[in-house]
Amino acid sequence: MYKQENVLIQGETTIAATITTPDQERSSFPAIVLIGGTGGLDRDGNGTGFKSNLYKDLAEWLTIQGFITLRYDKRGIGKSGGNRHSVGLTGLVDDVSAVVRYLKSHDHVSQDVSGLILLSGAGVALKTSMQEQAHALLDEVKRTKGIKGKLLRFSLNEKSVVGKQQKLFERVTATDQDTMRIQLMKFPAKWLREHLAHTDVSLRERLVQLNIPTLALTGDRDVQTDVEHLDELAALHVEHIEVQKIKDMDHMLKHFDGEMSILDVKKQYRSQLSEPLHPELQHQLHEWLKRHDWAS
């Protein structure tokens, strides 16, 4: 039902990507670029010891809906060039621009950048999101009973979690180096430092200034992103921004109605690998794309 090709895109470095095209007799199609979140997952949504195929499944589903899709390995990941540890947020944005320029020049792509979809996005600055996750972890540790709880509280406490995180923020802002060593491991200092330059307010202002149709969807079973931040976006009362809370959906865009746990989230994700994208997510995406005349 679709054609697939691997391409190399020249920007500041070489970006390796996969384009899927509907197998239909048409001269042009609307197109969607899939931009991965933070972390080291490749264009398909896979990483060391973790194979979800999340981005691959999403790209294929969108192609079946009639879209050309492009998903790519971020700089320094998979088959893309560059160094993932030394690239900053600005460099990653430059790569997105190179990908968009490439796709706009594609023979079968029919539009300029005309919309934005935020899937399980934090809705806040990275610093806020990291702090919220740290406090959520500590709250869960406090609630954990028995020997397991006692052992966790010994190693995971305010000082070891929140204090350590604050020291990290202070270290990256006190240097102008691209990378630094954190517990003998390379850490992308430039990337975090550039993130810390943004606030919750400044990010929301950017979304308002974009002035293009924007859809933000988050599941109410997402332990990595607080779904209530969607209310803050809705409170802006901006006509082009729409928010949707998906019942019983987690961060991997799958159905989940069990107990939410940061401590067991990797086990949860691995148990869902063969499950499809959440049906309500599919419905809301299709309806929004259809309302803007991008989907049939």
Tab-separated table of C-alpha atoms in Angstrom:
chain	number	residue	atom	x	y	z
A	1	MET	CA	0.000	0.000	0.000
A	2	TYR	CA	3.039	2.273	-0.038
A	3	LYS	CA	6.483	2.668	-1.531
A	4	GLN	CA	9.559	3.154	0.608
A	5	GLU	CA	13.011	4.527	-0.138
A	6	ASN	CA	16.039	5.445	1.942
A	7	VAL	CA	17.687	8.785	1.161
A	8	LEU	CA	20.618	10.897	2.315
A	9	ILE	CA	19.970	14.592	2.952
A	10	GLN	CA	22.777	17.135	2.984
A	11	GLY	CA	22.560	19.791	5.689
A	12	GLU	CA	25.274	20.729	8.164
A	13	THR	CA	25.892	16.993	8.159
A	14	THR	CA	24.445	14.030	6.284
A	15	ILE	CA	20.989	13.039	7.513
A	16	ALA	CA	19.815	9.503	6.724
A	17	ALA	CA	16.070	9.222	6.222
A	18	THR	CA	13.268	6.986	5.005
A	19	ILE	CA	10.469	8.285	2.779
A	20	THR	CA	7.205	6.390	2.436
A	21	THR	CA	4.854	7.282	-0.418
A	22	PRO	CA	1.265	6.067	-0.937
A	23	ASP	CA	0.991	3.548	-3.730
A	24	GLN	CA	-1.617	5.580	-5.563
A	25	GLU	CA	-1.824	7.082	-9.015
A	26	ARG	CA	-1.561	10.743	-8.018
A	27	SER	CA	0.863	13.472	-9.001
A	28	SER	CA	1.217	14.938	-5.499
A	29	PHE	CA	0.453	14.270	-1.835
A	30	PRO	CA	0.507	16.199	1.424
A	31	ALA	CA	3.576	15.296	3.483
A	32	ILE	CA	4.476	14.848	7.145
A	33	VAL	CA	7.941	14.971	8.722
A	34	LEU	CA	8.291	12.865	11.866
A	35	ILE	CA	10.657	14.511	14.359
A	36	GLY	CA	11.830	12.232	17.167
A	37	GLY	CA	11.824	13.294	20.791
A	38	THR	CA	14.775	13.524	23.154
A	39	GLY	CA	17.017	10.490	23.535
A	40	GLY	CA	18.902	8.183	21.230
A	41	LEU	CA	16.125	6.399	19.320
A	42	ASP	CA	16.595	6.039	15.564
A	43	ARG	CA	14.182	6.902	12.744
A	44	ASP	CA	12.084	3.790	13.494
A	45	GLY	CA	11.879	4.472	17.233
A	46	ASN	CA	14.466	1.885	18.217
A	47	GLY	CA	17.543	2.087	20.417
A	48	THR	CA	20.040	-0.104	22.208
A	49	GLY	CA	18.086	-2.844	23.967
A	50	PHE	CA	14.756	-1.293	22.998
A	51	LYS	CA	12.862	-1.930	19.763
A	52	SER	CA	9.460	-0.271	19.606
A	53	ASN	CA	9.170	0.630	15.897
A	54	LEU	CA	6.956	3.478	17.119
A	55	TYR	CA	7.996	6.003	14.465
A	56	LYS	CA	7.939	3.340	11.756
A	57	ASP	CA	4.393	2.283	12.705
A	58	LEU	CA	3.263	5.910	12.844
A	59	ALA	CA	4.827	6.702	9.457
A	60	GLU	CA	3.223	3.686	7.816
A	61	TRP	CA	-0.195	4.469	9.293
A	62	LEU	CA	0.005	8.068	8.070
A	63	THR	CA	1.031	6.875	4.604
A	64	ILE	CA	-2.019	4.627	4.466
A	65	GLN	CA	-4.071	7.768	5.217
A	66	GLY	CA	-2.629	9.323	2.046
A	67	PHE	CA	0.494	11.160	3.223
A	68	ILE	CA	4.093	11.043	2.143
A	69	THR	CA	6.086	10.674	5.354
A	70	LEU	CA	9.732	11.273	6.102
A	71	ARG	CA	11.390	9.960	9.259
A	72	TYR	CA	15.087	10.340	9.924
A	73	ASP	CA	17.990	9.451	12.184
A	74	LYS	CA	18.940	12.448	14.284
A	75	ARG	CA	22.493	13.717	14.092
A	76	GLY	CA	24.975	11.143	15.336
A	77	ILE	CA	22.363	8.367	15.508
A	78	GLY	CA	21.865	5.415	13.177
A	79	LYS	CA	23.233	6.169	9.714
A	80	SER	CA	23.286	9.962	10.057
A	81	GLY	CA	26.572	11.812	10.336
A	82	GLY	CA	27.724	14.103	13.101
A	83	ASN	CA	28.197	13.695	16.837
A	84	ARG	CA	25.132	13.265	19.032
A	85	HIS	CA	27.024	14.356	22.146
A	86	SER	CA	28.321	17.677	20.836
A	87	VAL	CA	25.303	18.861	18.828
A	88	GLY	CA	23.098	21.451	20.522
A	89	LEU	CA	19.399	22.100	20.282
A	90	THR	CA	20.050	24.714	17.592
A	91	GLY	CA	21.947	22.175	15.487
A	92	LEU	CA	19.071	19.706	15.736
A	93	VAL	CA	16.646	22.428	14.624
A	94	ASP	CA	18.936	23.173	11.659
A	95	ASP	CA	18.704	19.497	10.722
A	96	VAL	CA	14.903	19.694	10.801
A	97	SER	CA	15.096	22.698	8.456
A	98	ALA	CA	17.316	20.730	6.053
A	99	VAL	CA	14.862	17.829	6.101
A	100	VAL	CA	11.894	20.132	5.440
A	101	ARG	CA	13.710	21.851	2.550
A	102	TYR	CA	14.489	18.457	1.040
A	103	LEU	CA	10.909	17.275	1.322
A	104	LYS	CA	9.496	20.493	-0.164
A	105	SER	CA	11.644	19.861	-3.255
A	106	HIS	CA	10.285	16.318	-3.616
A	107	ASP	CA	8.500	15.736	-6.930
A	108	HIS	CA	5.318	14.469	-5.255
A	109	VAL	CA	4.984	16.856	-2.290
A	110	SER	CA	2.205	19.419	-2.607
A	111	GLN	CA	2.543	21.991	0.196
A	112	ASP	CA	4.617	24.309	2.321
A	113	VAL	CA	4.794	23.870	6.098
A	114	SER	CA	1.158	24.301	7.102
A	115	GLY	CA	0.586	22.523	10.417
A	116	LEU	CA	2.140	21.093	13.577
A	117	ILE	CA	1.264	18.008	15.615
A	118	LEU	CA	2.698	17.513	19.112
A	119	LEU	CA	2.442	13.884	20.238
A	120	SER	CA	3.038	13.308	23.966
A	121	GLY	CA	4.904	16.598	24.062
A	122	ALA	CA	5.705	18.049	27.462
A	123	GLY	CA	4.048	21.401	26.764
A	124	VAL	CA	6.671	22.960	29.022
A	125	ALA	CA	10.410	23.618	28.924
A	126	LEU	CA	12.744	20.642	29.297
A	127	LYS	CA	13.912	21.854	32.720
A	128	THR	CA	10.348	21.861	34.023
A	129	SER	CA	9.692	18.424	32.570
A	130	MET	CA	12.859	16.982	34.121
A	131	GLN	CA	12.006	18.481	37.512
A	132	GLU	CA	8.470	17.120	37.374
A	133	GLN	CA	9.724	13.639	36.515
A	134	ALA	CA	12.200	13.773	39.409
A	135	HIS	CA	9.493	14.694	41.919
A	136	ALA	CA	7.093	12.104	40.489
A	137	LEU	CA	9.804	9.452	40.941
A	138	LEU	CA	10.352	10.482	44.566
A	139	ASP	CA	6.604	10.416	45.246
A	140	GLU	CA	6.352	6.884	43.870
A	141	VAL	CA	9.348	5.753	45.908
A	142	LYS	CA	7.687	7.135	49.067
A	143	ARG	CA	4.528	5.136	48.291
A	144	THR	CA	6.362	1.881	47.617
A	145	LYS	CA	5.860	-0.558	50.472
A	146	GLY	CA	7.904	-3.344	52.025
A	147	ILE	CA	11.585	-4.148	51.603
A	148	LYS	CA	11.561	-2.827	48.033
A	149	GLY	CA	10.396	0.546	49.289
A	150	LYS	CA	13.040	0.709	52.000
A	151	LEU	CA	15.813	-0.134	49.545
A	152	LEU	CA	14.572	2.422	47.041
A	153	ARG	CA	14.340	5.162	49.650
A	154	PHE	CA	17.925	4.480	50.654
A	155	SER	CA	19.232	5.171	47.129
A	156	LEU	CA	16.559	7.501	45.749
A	157	ASN	CA	15.986	10.497	47.983
A	158	GLU	CA	15.726	14.273	47.682
A	159	LYS	CA	19.479	14.751	47.695
A	160	SER	CA	20.348	11.976	45.253
A	161	VAL	CA	17.603	12.869	42.752
A	162	VAL	CA	16.648	16.560	42.972
A	163	GLY	CA	20.010	17.701	44.345
A	164	LYS	CA	21.911	15.805	41.669
A	165	GLN	CA	19.685	17.241	38.965
A	166	GLN	CA	20.210	20.807	40.200
A	167	LYS	CA	23.986	20.294	40.183
A	168	LEU	CA	23.720	19.132	36.582
A	169	PHE	CA	21.874	22.308	35.602
A	170	GLU	CA	24.514	24.409	37.354
A	171	ARG	CA	27.413	22.557	35.707
A	172	VAL	CA	26.150	22.870	32.141
A	173	THR	CA	25.330	26.567	32.528
A	174	ALA	CA	28.755	27.283	34.033
A	175	THR	CA	30.615	25.988	30.966
A	176	ASP	CA	30.698	26.796	27.270
A	177	GLN	CA	31.894	23.305	26.307
A	178	ASP	CA	29.845	21.159	23.935
A	179	THR	CA	30.309	18.046	26.067
A	180	MET	CA	31.301	17.164	29.610
A	181	ARG	CA	31.887	14.042	31.654
A	182	ILE	CA	29.137	12.992	34.037
A	183	GLN	CA	30.159	9.920	36.042
A	184	LEU	CA	32.754	9.138	33.363
A	185	MET	CA	30.136	9.250	30.605
A	186	LYS	CA	29.977	11.851	27.834
A	187	PHE	CA	27.066	14.223	28.342
A	188	PRO	CA	25.651	16.712	25.755
A	189	ALA	CA	26.225	19.899	27.752
A	190	LYS	CA	25.515	22.244	24.833
A	191	TRP	CA	22.217	20.531	24.116
A	192	LEU	CA	20.965	20.886	27.688
A	193	ARG	CA	22.350	24.415	28.058
A	194	GLU	CA	20.440	25.564	24.980
A	195	HIS	CA	17.280	23.913	26.316
A	196	LEU	CA	17.694	25.699	29.644
A	197	ALA	CA	17.564	29.026	27.792
A	198	HIS	CA	13.859	28.392	27.137
A	199	THR	CA	11.058	28.788	29.664
A	200	ASP	CA	7.515	27.436	29.731
A	201	VAL	CA	6.241	30.893	28.818
A	202	SER	CA	8.669	31.420	25.940
A	203	LEU	CA	7.798	28.058	24.394
A	204	ARG	CA	4.074	28.768	24.524
A	205	GLU	CA	4.715	32.180	22.988
A	206	ARG	CA	6.522	30.437	20.119
A	207	LEU	CA	3.492	28.204	19.515
A	208	VAL	CA	1.237	31.255	19.403
A	209	GLN	CA	3.579	33.128	17.059
A	210	LEU	CA	3.739	30.210	14.630
A	211	ASN	CA	0.139	30.937	13.711
A	212	ILE	CA	-0.423	27.628	11.937
A	213	PRO	CA	-2.919	24.874	12.834
A	214	THR	CA	-1.451	23.048	15.840
A	215	LEU	CA	-2.726	19.881	17.486
A	216	ALA	CA	-1.367	18.715	20.850
A	217	LEU	CA	-2.320	15.215	22.007
A	218	THR	CA	-1.258	13.539	25.248
A	219	GLY	CA	-2.532	10.415	26.971
A	220	ASP	CA	-3.881	10.495	30.509
A	221	ARG	CA	-1.734	7.440	31.381
A	222	ASP	CA	1.536	9.084	30.389
A	223	VAL	CA	4.059	8.981	33.251
A	224	GLN	CA	6.676	10.966	31.327
A	225	THR	CA	4.452	13.908	30.405
A	226	ASP	CA	1.824	15.557	32.592
A	227	VAL	CA	-1.387	15.595	30.571
A	228	GLU	CA	-2.620	18.572	32.631
A	229	HIS	CA	-0.210	20.833	30.756
A	230	LEU	CA	-2.664	20.623	27.870
A	231	ASP	CA	-5.012	22.734	30.002
A	232	GLU	CA	-2.388	25.484	30.069
A	233	LEU	CA	-2.233	25.443	26.266
A	234	ALA	CA	-6.028	25.496	26.042
A	235	ALA	CA	-6.129	28.427	28.479
A	236	LEU	CA	-4.285	30.546	25.924
A	237	HIS	CA	-7.558	30.604	23.932
A	238	VAL	CA	-5.664	30.698	20.645
A	239	GLU	CA	-7.806	29.704	17.693
A	240	HIS	CA	-5.136	27.749	15.826
A	241	ILE	CA	-4.122	25.577	18.820
A	242	GLU	CA	-6.250	22.521	19.608
A	243	VAL	CA	-5.615	20.065	22.446
A	244	GLN	CA	-6.849	16.520	22.943
A	245	LYS	CA	-6.467	14.277	26.000
A	246	ILE	CA	-6.538	10.608	25.016
A	247	LYS	CA	-8.056	8.321	27.638
A	248	ASP	CA	-5.937	5.299	28.585
A	249	MET	CA	-2.997	6.197	26.335
A	250	ASP	CA	0.638	6.213	27.508
A	251	HIS	CA	3.811	7.893	26.251
A	252	MET	CA	4.322	5.256	23.557
A	253	LEU	CA	0.922	6.093	22.054
A	254	LYS	CA	-0.470	2.693	23.055
A	255	HIS	CA	-3.507	1.696	25.093
A	256	PHE	CA	-2.717	1.287	28.786
A	257	ASP	CA	-5.162	1.141	31.696
A	258	GLY	CA	-2.910	-0.331	34.389
A	259	GLU	CA	-1.234	1.348	37.318
A	260	MET	CA	1.035	4.219	36.307
A	261	SER	CA	4.614	3.670	37.469
A	262	ILE	CA	7.848	5.425	36.592
A	263	LEU	CA	9.823	2.614	38.206
A	264	ASP	CA	8.265	-0.047	35.969
A	265	VAL	CA	7.738	2.006	32.814
A	266	LYS	CA	10.373	0.199	30.710
A	267	LYS	CA	8.772	-3.139	31.541
A	268	GLN	CA	5.401	-1.662	30.576
A	269	TYR	CA	6.685	-0.418	27.217
A	270	ARG	CA	8.269	-3.758	26.380
A	271	SER	CA	4.968	-5.527	27.064
A	272	GLN	CA	3.252	-3.368	24.431
A	273	LEU	CA	5.670	-3.735	21.524
A	274	SER	CA	3.275	-5.693	19.320
A	275	GLU	CA	0.231	-3.531	20.072
A	276	PRO	CA	-1.143	-1.027	17.519
A	277	LEU	CA	-1.306	2.724	17.946
A	278	HIS	CA	-4.105	3.767	20.279
A	279	PRO	CA	-7.384	3.689	18.271
A	280	GLU	CA	-8.615	7.012	19.693
A	281	LEU	CA	-5.295	8.612	18.740
A	282	GLN	CA	-5.759	7.356	15.187
A	283	HIS	CA	-9.300	8.740	15.146
A	284	GLN	CA	-8.342	12.185	16.486
A	285	LEU	CA	-5.374	12.497	14.122
A	286	HIS	CA	-7.467	11.538	11.110
A	287	GLU	CA	-10.310	13.905	12.047
A	288	TRP	CA	-7.949	16.855	12.577
A	289	LEU	CA	-6.105	16.221	9.313
A	290	LYS	CA	-9.437	15.862	7.526
A	291	ARG	CA	-10.800	19.123	8.973
A	292	HIS	CA	-7.844	20.936	7.459
A	293	ASP	CA	-8.347	19.221	4.080
A	294	TRP	CA	-5.128	17.222	4.301
A	295	ALA	CA	-6.715	13.777	4.669
A	296	SER	CA	-9.488	12.219	2.658
